Short mmCIF file of C-alpha atoms and ligand atoms in Angstrom, two decimals:
data_model
loop_
_atom_site.label_atom_id
_atom_site.label_comp_id
_atom_site.label_asym_id
_atom_site.label_seq_id
_atom_site.Cartn_x
_atom_site.Cartn_y
_atom_site.Cartn_z
CA MET A 15 136.70 -22.22 -106.47
CA LYS A 16 133.32 -22.13 -104.72
CA LEU A 17 132.87 -25.15 -102.46
CA CYS A 18 130.09 -26.34 -100.18
CA MET A 19 130.82 -28.88 -97.44
CA ILE A 20 127.64 -30.59 -96.17
CA GLY A 21 128.25 -31.87 -92.64
CA THR A 22 130.65 -30.17 -90.21
CA GLY A 23 132.10 -33.16 -88.36
CA TYR A 24 135.73 -34.36 -88.28
CA VAL A 25 135.76 -34.68 -92.09
CA GLY A 26 133.60 -31.80 -93.33
CA LEU A 27 134.89 -29.14 -90.97
CA VAL A 28 138.58 -29.99 -91.32
CA SER A 29 138.40 -30.40 -95.11
CA GLY A 30 136.34 -27.22 -95.50
CA VAL A 31 138.70 -25.12 -93.39
CA CYS A 32 141.77 -26.49 -95.15
CA PHE A 33 140.23 -25.88 -98.60
CA SER A 34 139.51 -22.26 -97.56
CA ASP A 35 143.10 -21.95 -96.36
CA LEU A 36 144.17 -22.94 -99.90
CA GLY A 37 142.29 -19.87 -101.20
CA ASN A 38 138.86 -21.34 -102.04
CA ASP A 39 135.51 -19.85 -101.01
CA VAL A 40 133.95 -22.44 -98.73
CA ILE A 41 130.53 -22.67 -97.09
CA CYS A 42 130.29 -25.29 -94.34
CA VAL A 43 126.67 -26.37 -93.96
CA ASP A 44 125.08 -28.21 -91.05
CA LYS A 45 121.47 -28.69 -90.00
CA ASP A 46 122.52 -28.24 -86.35
CA LEU A 47 121.79 -24.53 -85.75
CA ASN A 48 123.55 -24.54 -82.39
CA LYS A 49 126.74 -25.96 -83.95
CA ILE A 50 126.67 -23.37 -86.76
CA ASP A 51 126.03 -20.48 -84.34
CA ASN A 52 128.96 -21.66 -82.19
CA LEU A 53 131.24 -21.95 -85.20
CA LYS A 54 130.37 -18.36 -86.15
CA LYS A 55 131.43 -17.39 -82.60
CA GLY A 56 134.69 -19.33 -82.97
CA ILE A 57 133.51 -22.17 -80.69
CA ILE A 58 134.80 -25.37 -82.24
CA PRO A 59 132.76 -28.61 -81.77
CA ILE A 60 135.69 -31.02 -82.03
CA TYR A 61 139.18 -31.35 -80.54
CA GLU A 62 141.63 -31.17 -83.43
CA PRO A 63 145.08 -29.60 -82.86
CA GLY A 64 145.50 -26.42 -84.95
CA LEU A 65 141.89 -26.30 -86.19
CA GLU A 66 140.70 -23.34 -84.11
CA GLU A 67 143.39 -20.96 -85.39
CA LEU A 68 142.71 -21.97 -89.00
CA ILE A 69 138.95 -21.43 -88.61
CA LEU A 70 139.39 -17.98 -87.03
CA LYS A 71 141.92 -16.91 -89.72
CA ASN A 72 139.76 -17.95 -92.69
CA PHE A 73 136.46 -16.89 -91.14
CA LYS A 74 137.99 -13.43 -90.57
CA ASN A 75 139.18 -13.11 -94.17
CA ASN A 76 135.71 -14.13 -95.33
CA ARG A 77 136.79 -17.21 -97.32
CA LEU A 78 135.09 -19.51 -94.82
CA LYS A 79 131.37 -19.23 -94.06
CA PHE A 80 128.92 -21.28 -91.97
CA SER A 81 125.27 -21.81 -92.79
CA THR A 82 122.25 -23.97 -92.07
CA ASP A 83 120.73 -23.13 -95.47
CA LEU A 84 121.69 -26.10 -97.67
CA LYS A 85 119.69 -24.98 -100.71
CA GLU A 86 121.21 -21.49 -100.88
CA SER A 87 124.75 -22.78 -100.13
CA VAL A 88 124.53 -25.43 -102.87
CA SER A 89 123.21 -22.96 -105.44
CA LYS A 90 126.14 -20.63 -104.71
CA SER A 91 128.75 -23.40 -105.07
CA ASP A 92 130.25 -25.34 -107.99
CA ILE A 93 131.56 -28.31 -106.02
CA ILE A 94 129.43 -29.94 -103.31
CA PHE A 95 131.14 -32.28 -100.80
CA ILE A 96 128.90 -34.72 -98.94
CA CYS A 97 130.58 -35.15 -95.53
CA VAL A 98 127.75 -36.47 -93.36
CA GLY A 99 128.05 -39.47 -91.04
CA THR A 100 127.76 -43.06 -92.30
CA PRO A 101 127.66 -44.97 -88.98
CA THR A 102 127.10 -48.72 -88.74
CA LYS A 103 123.39 -49.60 -88.71
CA LYS A 104 122.03 -50.94 -85.39
CA ASN A 105 122.26 -54.79 -85.18
CA SER A 106 123.88 -54.94 -88.61
CA SER A 107 127.25 -54.54 -90.29
CA ASP A 108 125.92 -52.27 -93.03
CA ALA A 109 126.66 -48.55 -93.20
CA ASP A 110 123.61 -46.38 -92.51
CA LEU A 111 123.29 -44.04 -95.53
CA THR A 112 120.13 -42.26 -94.38
CA GLN A 113 121.92 -38.94 -93.90
CA VAL A 114 123.66 -39.27 -97.29
CA TYR A 115 120.45 -39.87 -99.24
CA ASN A 116 118.56 -37.15 -97.33
CA VAL A 117 121.26 -34.66 -98.31
CA VAL A 118 121.24 -35.90 -101.93
CA LYS A 119 117.49 -35.23 -102.15
CA GLU A 120 118.05 -31.67 -100.84
CA ILE A 121 120.96 -31.04 -103.24
CA THR A 122 118.80 -32.17 -106.18
CA LYS A 123 116.41 -29.28 -105.49
CA SER A 124 119.23 -26.74 -105.99
CA ILE A 125 120.86 -27.88 -109.24
CA SER A 126 120.19 -25.32 -112.00
CA LYS A 127 123.70 -25.26 -113.53
CA PHE A 128 126.53 -27.84 -113.70
CA LYS A 129 127.56 -29.12 -110.27
CA ILE A 130 130.14 -31.64 -109.16
CA ILE A 131 128.73 -33.68 -106.28
CA ILE A 132 131.43 -35.46 -104.26
CA THR A 133 131.11 -38.20 -101.67
CA LYS A 134 133.88 -37.48 -99.16
CA SER A 135 132.14 -39.50 -96.44
CA THR A 136 133.16 -43.14 -96.46
CA VAL A 137 130.36 -44.81 -98.45
CA PRO A 138 129.92 -48.46 -99.54
CA ILE A 139 130.99 -49.40 -103.03
CA THR A 140 128.26 -48.50 -105.62
CA THR A 141 126.80 -45.68 -103.47
CA GLY A 142 127.86 -43.18 -106.16
CA ASP A 143 125.79 -45.17 -108.68
CA GLN A 144 122.72 -44.93 -106.39
CA ILE A 145 123.23 -41.19 -105.91
CA GLU A 146 123.47 -40.70 -109.68
CA LYS A 147 120.23 -42.66 -110.11
CA ILE A 148 118.38 -40.52 -107.52
CA ILE A 149 119.50 -37.19 -109.02
CA SER A 150 118.94 -38.21 -112.66
CA LYS A 151 115.26 -38.83 -111.88
CA LYS A 152 114.87 -35.02 -111.57
CA ILE A 153 117.97 -33.47 -113.23
CA PRO A 154 119.43 -34.06 -116.73
CA LYS A 155 122.76 -35.94 -116.54
CA LYS A 156 124.61 -33.12 -118.32
CA LEU A 157 123.98 -30.83 -115.33
CA PHE A 158 125.81 -32.90 -112.70
CA SER A 159 128.57 -35.39 -112.06
CA VAL A 160 128.88 -37.66 -109.02
CA VAL A 161 132.49 -38.22 -107.93
CA SER A 162 134.11 -40.26 -105.12
CA ASN A 163 136.94 -38.44 -103.31
CA PRO A 164 137.57 -40.35 -100.07
CA GLU A 165 139.42 -38.72 -97.17
CA PHE A 166 142.37 -40.29 -95.35
CA LEU A 167 142.40 -38.00 -92.30
CA ARG A 168 143.50 -39.37 -88.92
CA GLU A 169 141.90 -37.69 -85.91
CA GLY A 170 144.52 -35.62 -84.13
CA GLU A 171 146.61 -35.34 -87.32
CA ALA A 172 143.80 -34.30 -89.69
CA ILE A 173 145.20 -30.91 -90.78
CA ARG A 174 148.60 -32.39 -91.56
CA ASP A 175 146.97 -35.37 -93.33
CA PHE A 176 144.88 -32.96 -95.43
CA ASN A 177 147.83 -30.78 -96.45
CA TYR A 178 150.35 -33.59 -96.93
CA PRO A 179 148.33 -36.62 -98.08
CA ASP A 180 150.15 -39.55 -99.62
CA ARG A 181 147.59 -39.44 -102.42
CA VAL A 182 144.42 -37.77 -103.65
CA VAL A 183 142.01 -40.34 -105.07
CA ILE A 184 139.40 -39.07 -107.55
CA GLY A 185 136.83 -41.60 -108.70
CA THR A 186 135.15 -40.41 -111.90
CA ASP A 187 135.16 -41.04 -115.64
CA ASN A 188 133.89 -37.51 -116.31
CA LYS A 189 136.78 -35.59 -117.97
CA ARG A 190 135.43 -32.16 -116.98
CA SER A 191 135.14 -33.16 -113.30
CA ASN A 192 138.57 -34.74 -113.28
CA LYS A 193 140.12 -31.58 -114.73
CA THR A 194 138.32 -29.33 -112.21
CA LEU A 195 139.36 -31.48 -109.25
CA LYS A 196 142.95 -31.69 -110.45
CA ASN A 197 142.89 -27.87 -110.35
CA LEU A 198 141.32 -27.83 -106.90
CA TYR A 199 144.08 -30.09 -105.53
CA ALA A 200 146.88 -28.41 -107.54
CA PRO A 201 148.43 -26.74 -104.42
CA LEU A 202 148.89 -30.20 -102.85
CA ILE A 203 150.04 -31.87 -106.07
CA SER A 204 152.69 -29.17 -106.51
CA LYS A 205 154.05 -30.16 -103.07
CA GLY A 206 154.45 -33.77 -104.20
CA THR A 207 151.07 -35.40 -103.46
CA LYS A 208 150.20 -38.13 -105.94
CA TYR A 209 146.89 -37.54 -107.78
CA ILE A 210 145.17 -40.68 -109.05
CA ASN A 211 142.03 -40.81 -111.17
CA THR A 212 140.14 -44.11 -111.02
CA SER A 213 136.60 -45.30 -111.62
CA ARG A 214 134.12 -44.17 -108.96
CA ARG A 215 133.68 -47.67 -107.55
CA ALA A 216 137.47 -48.16 -107.37
CA ALA A 217 137.82 -44.95 -105.33
CA GLU A 218 135.05 -46.11 -102.97
CA LEU A 219 136.81 -49.45 -102.52
CA ILE A 220 140.29 -47.91 -102.07
CA LYS A 221 139.03 -46.14 -98.96
CA TYR A 222 137.56 -49.24 -97.35
CA ALA A 223 140.46 -51.42 -98.41
CA SER A 224 143.00 -48.95 -96.96
CA ASN A 225 141.28 -48.80 -93.56
CA ALA A 226 140.72 -52.55 -93.50
CA PHE A 227 144.40 -53.15 -94.28
CA LEU A 228 145.54 -50.75 -91.53
CA ALA A 229 143.19 -52.50 -89.09
CA THR A 230 144.68 -55.83 -90.24
CA LYS A 231 148.25 -54.57 -89.70
CA ILE A 232 147.41 -53.40 -86.17
CA THR A 233 145.61 -56.64 -85.33
CA PHE A 234 148.55 -58.62 -86.66
CA ILE A 235 150.97 -56.91 -84.25
CA ASN A 236 148.44 -57.09 -81.42
CA GLU A 237 148.19 -60.87 -81.80
CA LEU A 238 151.98 -61.14 -81.97
CA SER A 239 152.14 -59.16 -78.71
CA ASN A 240 149.99 -61.88 -77.12
CA LEU A 241 152.58 -64.46 -78.23
CA CYS A 242 155.45 -62.28 -76.93
CA GLU A 243 153.85 -62.26 -73.47
CA LYS A 244 154.09 -66.06 -73.41
CA ILE A 245 157.70 -66.33 -74.59
CA ASP A 246 159.28 -63.39 -72.71
CA VAL A 247 160.01 -61.40 -75.88
CA ASN A 248 159.52 -57.61 -76.22
CA ILE A 249 156.98 -56.87 -79.01
CA GLU A 250 158.78 -53.57 -79.70
CA ASP A 251 161.80 -55.52 -80.94
CA ILE A 252 159.48 -57.37 -83.31
CA SER A 253 157.85 -54.14 -84.57
CA ILE A 254 161.27 -52.60 -85.20
CA GLY A 255 162.71 -55.74 -86.80
CA MET A 256 159.70 -56.21 -89.08
CA GLY A 257 159.19 -52.49 -89.84
CA LEU A 258 162.69 -52.06 -91.29
CA ASP A 259 161.54 -54.22 -94.19
CA LYS A 260 160.35 -51.54 -96.62
CA ARG A 261 157.64 -53.91 -97.87
CA ILE A 262 156.17 -53.96 -94.36
CA GLY A 263 156.96 -50.43 -93.08
CA SER A 264 157.19 -49.35 -89.44
CA ARG A 265 153.99 -47.29 -89.20
CA PHE A 266 150.79 -48.76 -87.72
CA LEU A 267 152.84 -51.55 -86.21
CA ARG A 268 152.52 -50.48 -82.56
CA ALA A 269 150.74 -52.97 -80.29
CA GLY A 270 147.96 -51.44 -78.20
CA PRO A 271 144.50 -52.17 -76.81
CA ALA A 272 141.75 -53.05 -79.32
CA TYR A 273 141.65 -50.53 -82.16
CA GLY A 274 138.70 -48.12 -81.93
CA GLY A 275 137.56 -44.83 -83.36
CA SER A 276 134.89 -43.76 -85.81
CA CYS A 277 136.39 -45.56 -88.80
CA PHE A 278 138.20 -48.88 -88.41
CA PRO A 279 135.37 -50.67 -86.55
CA LYS A 280 132.64 -49.46 -88.93
CA ASP A 281 134.68 -49.67 -92.15
CA THR A 282 135.89 -53.25 -91.56
CA LYS A 283 132.28 -54.34 -90.92
CA ALA A 284 130.95 -52.42 -93.94
CA ILE A 285 133.48 -53.83 -96.43
CA VAL A 286 132.70 -57.38 -95.24
CA SER A 287 128.97 -56.71 -95.53
CA THR A 288 129.38 -55.34 -99.07
CA SER A 289 131.58 -58.24 -100.16
CA ASP A 290 129.11 -60.76 -98.70
CA ARG A 291 126.36 -59.02 -100.70
CA PHE A 292 128.42 -59.61 -103.85
CA LYS A 293 129.10 -63.21 -102.76
CA SER A 294 132.83 -62.64 -102.24
CA ASN A 295 134.41 -63.76 -98.97
CA LEU A 296 136.86 -61.37 -97.23
CA SER A 297 137.92 -64.02 -94.70
CA VAL A 298 141.05 -62.15 -93.49
CA ILE A 299 139.06 -59.02 -92.53
CA LYS A 300 136.41 -61.20 -90.88
CA SER A 301 139.10 -62.71 -88.65
CA VAL A 302 140.51 -59.22 -87.93
CA ILE A 303 137.09 -58.08 -86.68
CA LYS A 304 136.76 -61.20 -84.51
CA SER A 305 140.28 -60.82 -83.09
CA ASN A 306 139.81 -57.14 -82.28
CA ASP A 307 136.41 -57.79 -80.66
CA ASN A 308 138.12 -60.34 -78.44
CA ARG A 309 141.10 -58.15 -77.52
CA SER A 310 139.51 -56.26 -74.62
CA SER A 311 138.60 -59.49 -72.81
CA LEU A 312 142.21 -60.67 -73.30
CA LEU A 313 143.53 -57.46 -71.71
CA LEU A 314 140.97 -57.75 -68.90
CA LYS A 315 142.30 -61.21 -68.11
CA ARG A 316 145.79 -59.68 -67.94
CA ILE A 317 144.45 -57.08 -65.45
CA PHE A 318 142.91 -59.82 -63.29
CA ASP A 319 146.26 -61.69 -63.32
CA ILE A 320 148.18 -58.54 -62.34
CA LEU A 321 145.76 -58.07 -59.40
CA ASN A 322 146.03 -61.78 -58.48
CA ASN A 323 142.29 -61.99 -59.17
CA LYS A 324 141.57 -59.66 -56.24
CA VAL A 325 139.68 -56.91 -58.08
CA LYS A 326 136.97 -56.07 -55.49
CA ASN A 327 137.52 -52.58 -53.96
CA LYS A 328 140.78 -52.17 -55.86
CA LYS A 329 141.33 -48.54 -56.96
CA ILE A 330 142.15 -48.52 -60.67
CA CYS A 331 143.11 -45.32 -62.48
CA PHE A 332 142.85 -45.07 -66.28
CA LEU A 333 145.22 -42.50 -67.73
CA GLY A 334 143.45 -41.56 -70.98
CA VAL A 335 140.03 -42.94 -72.00
CA THR A 336 139.59 -41.80 -75.65
CA PHE A 337 140.22 -44.30 -78.47
CA LYS A 338 143.74 -42.90 -78.96
CA ALA A 339 145.84 -39.88 -77.98
CA ASN A 340 145.36 -36.35 -79.43
CA THR A 341 141.61 -36.67 -79.81
CA ASP A 342 138.51 -36.22 -77.62
CA ASP A 343 136.67 -38.98 -79.50
CA MET A 344 135.30 -41.82 -77.37
CA ARG A 345 133.76 -43.80 -80.25
CA ASP A 346 134.58 -47.49 -79.87
CA SER A 347 137.27 -46.70 -77.29
CA SER A 348 138.47 -50.01 -75.81
CA CYS A 349 137.96 -48.73 -72.24
CA LEU A 350 134.18 -48.60 -72.90
CA SER A 351 134.15 -52.40 -72.79
CA MET A 352 136.84 -52.80 -70.10
CA ILE A 353 135.57 -50.41 -67.41
CA PRO A 354 132.03 -51.90 -67.02
CA THR A 355 133.54 -55.38 -66.53
CA LEU A 356 135.96 -54.08 -63.88
CA LEU A 357 133.04 -52.35 -62.11
CA LYS A 358 131.08 -55.62 -62.12
CA LYS A 359 134.05 -57.20 -60.35
CA GLY A 360 133.81 -54.51 -57.66
CA ALA A 361 136.69 -52.23 -58.74
CA LYS A 362 136.62 -48.50 -57.99
CA ILE A 363 137.57 -46.63 -61.15
CA ASN A 364 138.81 -43.13 -61.62
CA TYR A 365 140.31 -41.58 -64.73
CA PHE A 366 142.10 -38.57 -66.07
CA ASP A 367 142.01 -37.47 -69.73
CA PRO A 368 143.66 -34.35 -71.21
CA THR A 369 140.43 -33.68 -73.14
CA GLY A 370 138.33 -33.63 -69.95
CA GLU A 371 135.49 -35.52 -68.32
CA LYS A 372 133.38 -37.84 -70.50
CA ASN A 373 129.59 -38.14 -70.64
CA GLU A 374 130.00 -41.86 -71.24
CA PHE A 375 130.91 -42.34 -67.57
CA LYS A 376 128.67 -39.73 -65.92
CA ASN A 377 126.04 -42.30 -64.89
CA PHE A 378 128.46 -44.87 -63.49
CA LYS A 379 128.36 -45.00 -59.64
CA ASN A 380 131.95 -46.11 -59.06
CA VAL A 381 133.64 -44.10 -61.79
CA SER A 382 135.07 -40.70 -60.86
CA TYR A 383 136.96 -38.11 -62.87
CA SER A 384 140.18 -36.51 -61.63
CA ASN A 385 141.10 -33.07 -62.95
CA ASP A 386 144.80 -33.81 -63.00
CA ILE A 387 147.18 -36.76 -63.23
CA LYS A 388 148.46 -36.41 -59.64
CA SER A 389 145.05 -36.66 -57.96
CA GLY A 390 144.15 -39.43 -60.43
CA ILE A 391 146.96 -41.79 -59.50
CA SER A 392 147.81 -40.83 -55.88
CA ASN A 393 145.51 -43.43 -54.23
CA SER A 394 145.66 -46.08 -56.94
CA ASP A 395 146.39 -49.77 -56.57
CA LEU A 396 146.68 -50.12 -60.37
CA ILE A 397 147.42 -47.43 -62.95
CA ILE A 398 146.47 -48.27 -66.55
CA ILE A 399 148.02 -46.35 -69.45
CA HIS A 400 145.17 -46.50 -71.98
CA THR A 401 146.28 -43.80 -74.44
CA GLU A 402 149.71 -42.56 -75.46
CA TRP A 403 149.43 -38.84 -74.58
CA ASN A 404 152.80 -37.12 -74.13
CA ASP A 405 151.37 -35.83 -70.80
CA PHE A 406 151.85 -39.36 -69.38
CA LYS A 407 155.43 -39.85 -70.45
CA SER A 408 157.30 -38.24 -67.55
CA ILE A 409 155.26 -38.88 -64.40
CA ASN A 410 157.22 -39.37 -61.17
CA PHE A 411 155.14 -42.28 -59.90
CA ASN A 412 157.13 -43.13 -56.77
CA LYS A 413 156.82 -39.52 -55.56
CA THR A 414 153.10 -39.25 -56.36
CA VAL A 415 151.47 -42.61 -55.51
CA LYS A 416 150.84 -43.17 -51.77
CA ASN A 417 150.21 -46.94 -51.84
CA LYS A 418 153.73 -48.41 -52.05
CA ASN A 419 152.39 -51.64 -53.61
CA TYR A 420 150.92 -49.90 -56.65
CA LYS A 421 151.28 -51.47 -60.08
CA ILE A 422 151.30 -50.07 -63.63
CA PHE A 423 149.78 -51.78 -66.69
CA ASP A 424 151.03 -50.01 -69.81
CA MET A 425 148.69 -50.78 -72.74
CA ARG A 426 150.70 -48.52 -75.06
CA LYS A 427 154.26 -49.39 -74.01
CA ILE A 428 155.16 -45.74 -73.50
CA TYR A 429 157.64 -46.53 -70.69
CA SER A 430 161.03 -48.22 -70.77
CA PRO A 431 160.92 -51.51 -68.80
CA LYS A 432 164.56 -50.89 -67.82
CA LYS A 433 163.78 -47.48 -66.24
CA MET A 434 160.74 -48.90 -64.46
CA LYS A 435 162.92 -51.66 -63.01
CA GLU A 436 165.55 -49.13 -61.86
CA GLN A 437 162.77 -47.26 -60.00
CA LYS A 438 161.61 -50.59 -58.51
CA ILE A 439 158.13 -50.04 -59.97
CA LYS A 440 155.88 -53.13 -60.38
CA TYR A 441 155.49 -52.54 -64.13
CA PHE A 442 153.53 -54.68 -66.57
CA ALA A 443 153.05 -53.98 -70.28
CA ILE A 444 151.36 -55.58 -73.27
CA GLY A 445 153.71 -57.57 -75.46
CA SER A 446 156.33 -58.33 -72.84
C1 UDX B 503 141.78 -43.85 -89.43
C2 UDX B 503 142.70 -43.89 -90.64
O1 UDX B 503 144.07 -43.88 -90.19
C3 UDX B 503 142.45 -42.68 -91.53
O2 UDX B 503 143.28 -42.75 -92.68
C4 UDX B 503 140.97 -42.68 -91.95
O3 UDX B 503 140.68 -41.59 -92.78
C5 UDX B 503 140.10 -42.64 -90.71
O4 UDX B 503 140.40 -43.77 -89.86
P1 UDX B 503 141.63 -42.66 -87.09
O5 UDX B 503 140.46 -43.57 -86.90
O6 UDX B 503 141.51 -41.22 -86.74
O7 UDX B 503 142.11 -42.73 -88.67
O8 UDX B 503 142.78 -43.21 -86.17
P2 UDX B 503 144.14 -43.99 -86.40
O9 UDX B 503 145.24 -43.09 -86.01
O10 UDX B 503 144.17 -44.61 -87.72
O11 UDX B 503 144.02 -45.16 -85.27
C6 UDX B 503 142.94 -46.06 -85.37
C7 UDX B 503 143.09 -47.03 -84.19
O12 UDX B 503 144.26 -47.83 -84.37
C8 UDX B 503 143.22 -46.34 -82.84
O13 UDX B 503 142.48 -47.07 -81.87
C9 UDX B 503 144.72 -46.44 -82.55
O14 UDX B 503 144.99 -46.47 -81.15
C10 UDX B 503 145.05 -47.77 -83.19
N1 UDX B 503 146.47 -47.89 -83.56
C11 UDX B 503 146.97 -47.09 -84.55
C12 UDX B 503 147.25 -48.86 -82.95
O15 UDX B 503 146.79 -49.58 -82.06
N2 UDX B 503 148.55 -48.99 -83.34
C13 UDX B 503 149.11 -48.21 -84.30
O16 UDX B 503 150.29 -48.38 -84.60
C14 UDX B 503 148.30 -47.22 -84.93
#
C-alpha cells in the first residue's frame, strides 16, 4: 500500500520505517528540510536501537522515501498518517493541536480521490470529529475517512513494540477503511496481534486511558517504595509478590524516580483536562499527577539525608540523565528538577550518559559532563544511579572511586544490596 507519514519524530519515523519493512511504499514527510536532508544521507535524528539499519535497508530498496513536499506526498498516497507533536500547551493541561490542524488544512488541499486520514499522534477524544468537520467544509465526505489508530510504542523498544504489539486499535465505523487497515496490519495479525475495531472516540480514549493506567501503576509502586523505606522492607519483594498475581502483572511495577518522557506527563494531564471539560472527574489520575510531581522533592530529601544535610561543595555524579534507559530523550526527565535544586544548595554536579552530553545542562556553571563512567565517578562524594542502563550494572566502584567515603544512591535498584554490603560500599536505594 502507499502510505504517507506526516511528522518524522519518534512515532512517524519508526512507524513509517516499519511499515516500509512490511513491504509498503512509504513517504515520510517533514517540514524540517535539514532533518529530511539528513535522513536522505542516513543521519538519524533520534536514538532508537535498530532504527538506523532499518532506514538504510528500506531507503536503499526504494520502499522508503523522505520529502518536505506534503501536497505531492499526500496525492501519491492512499493512507495518510498524522504523526506530528501534540505537546501540552504552556500554562495549561490541554494538548496543543496547532500542528495537527495545520497539517489537516494542508492535506485537504490534496484530496482528489478517496483517502484514509489517520491520527497516529495521541490526540484528545473528539479530535477526529473536529478533523472531519474541517475537511468536509472543502471535500465531499465520500472522498475521505478520518480514523484513529493510536500507537503504543515505548522509546528504546519502539521497533519491537511496532512489530509485536499486544493489539492494533482501529477507531472507525467506515467499513471500507476498516477493511483496508485490516489488510495493512495483516502481517502483524498473522503473527498473533489482536486487531480491534472500535468507534473513533473509543480508540482515542483507549490510548489516553492506557498511558494513564501505566502511569498510575508506576506511581502506585513508587508510593509503596516510600512506605518500604520507613518499615525496612525491600520494594522489590513487593513488586515480585504483587506481580505474580496475573490480574496485576509484573511489568511496569518497578519503583524509580518520577516518571517522565514525552507521553505519561502530557497524556495524564490531557485526559484530566478532557474529562473536566465533559464534567467528569478522573480523581485517581489527578492524584497520580500530584504524587508524581511531588516525587522529585521526596528523592531530593533522601539525598540531603544521605549527605547529612551537608550538600555545599559535595561532588555528585549522575549516572544517566535521560528520562529512562535506552533513549536520548530528556523530556520531563526527573533529573531536570533535581539537579537545579542541588546546585542551589552548592553541590558540584557532573554526569555521564551513554547517549552523550545534553544541551539542557550546557548553561549550568557547576554542571560538567564526563565522557566515560570512570572519570565521572572517580572524584565523587555521591554517585546517583538515575537510569537503568546496562552500562552501569558492573562497575567496580571500590577500584575506581578515590574518596573512600563515597556513597551510592540507586534510584533504579539495579544493584544487589547484599553484594554492596559485601564490598563495604555505603549503598542507599529507593524502596529499602
Ligand atoms: C510510554 C508508553 O509505555 C507507550 O506505550 C506509549 O506509546 C508512549 O509512552 P515511553 O514514554 O517511551 O512509553 O516510556 P515507558 O517505557 O513507558 O516509561 C515511561 C516512564 O515510566 C519512564 O520515566 C520510566 O522510567 C518509568 N517507568 C517505567 C518506571 O518508573 N517503572 C517501570 O516499571 C516502567
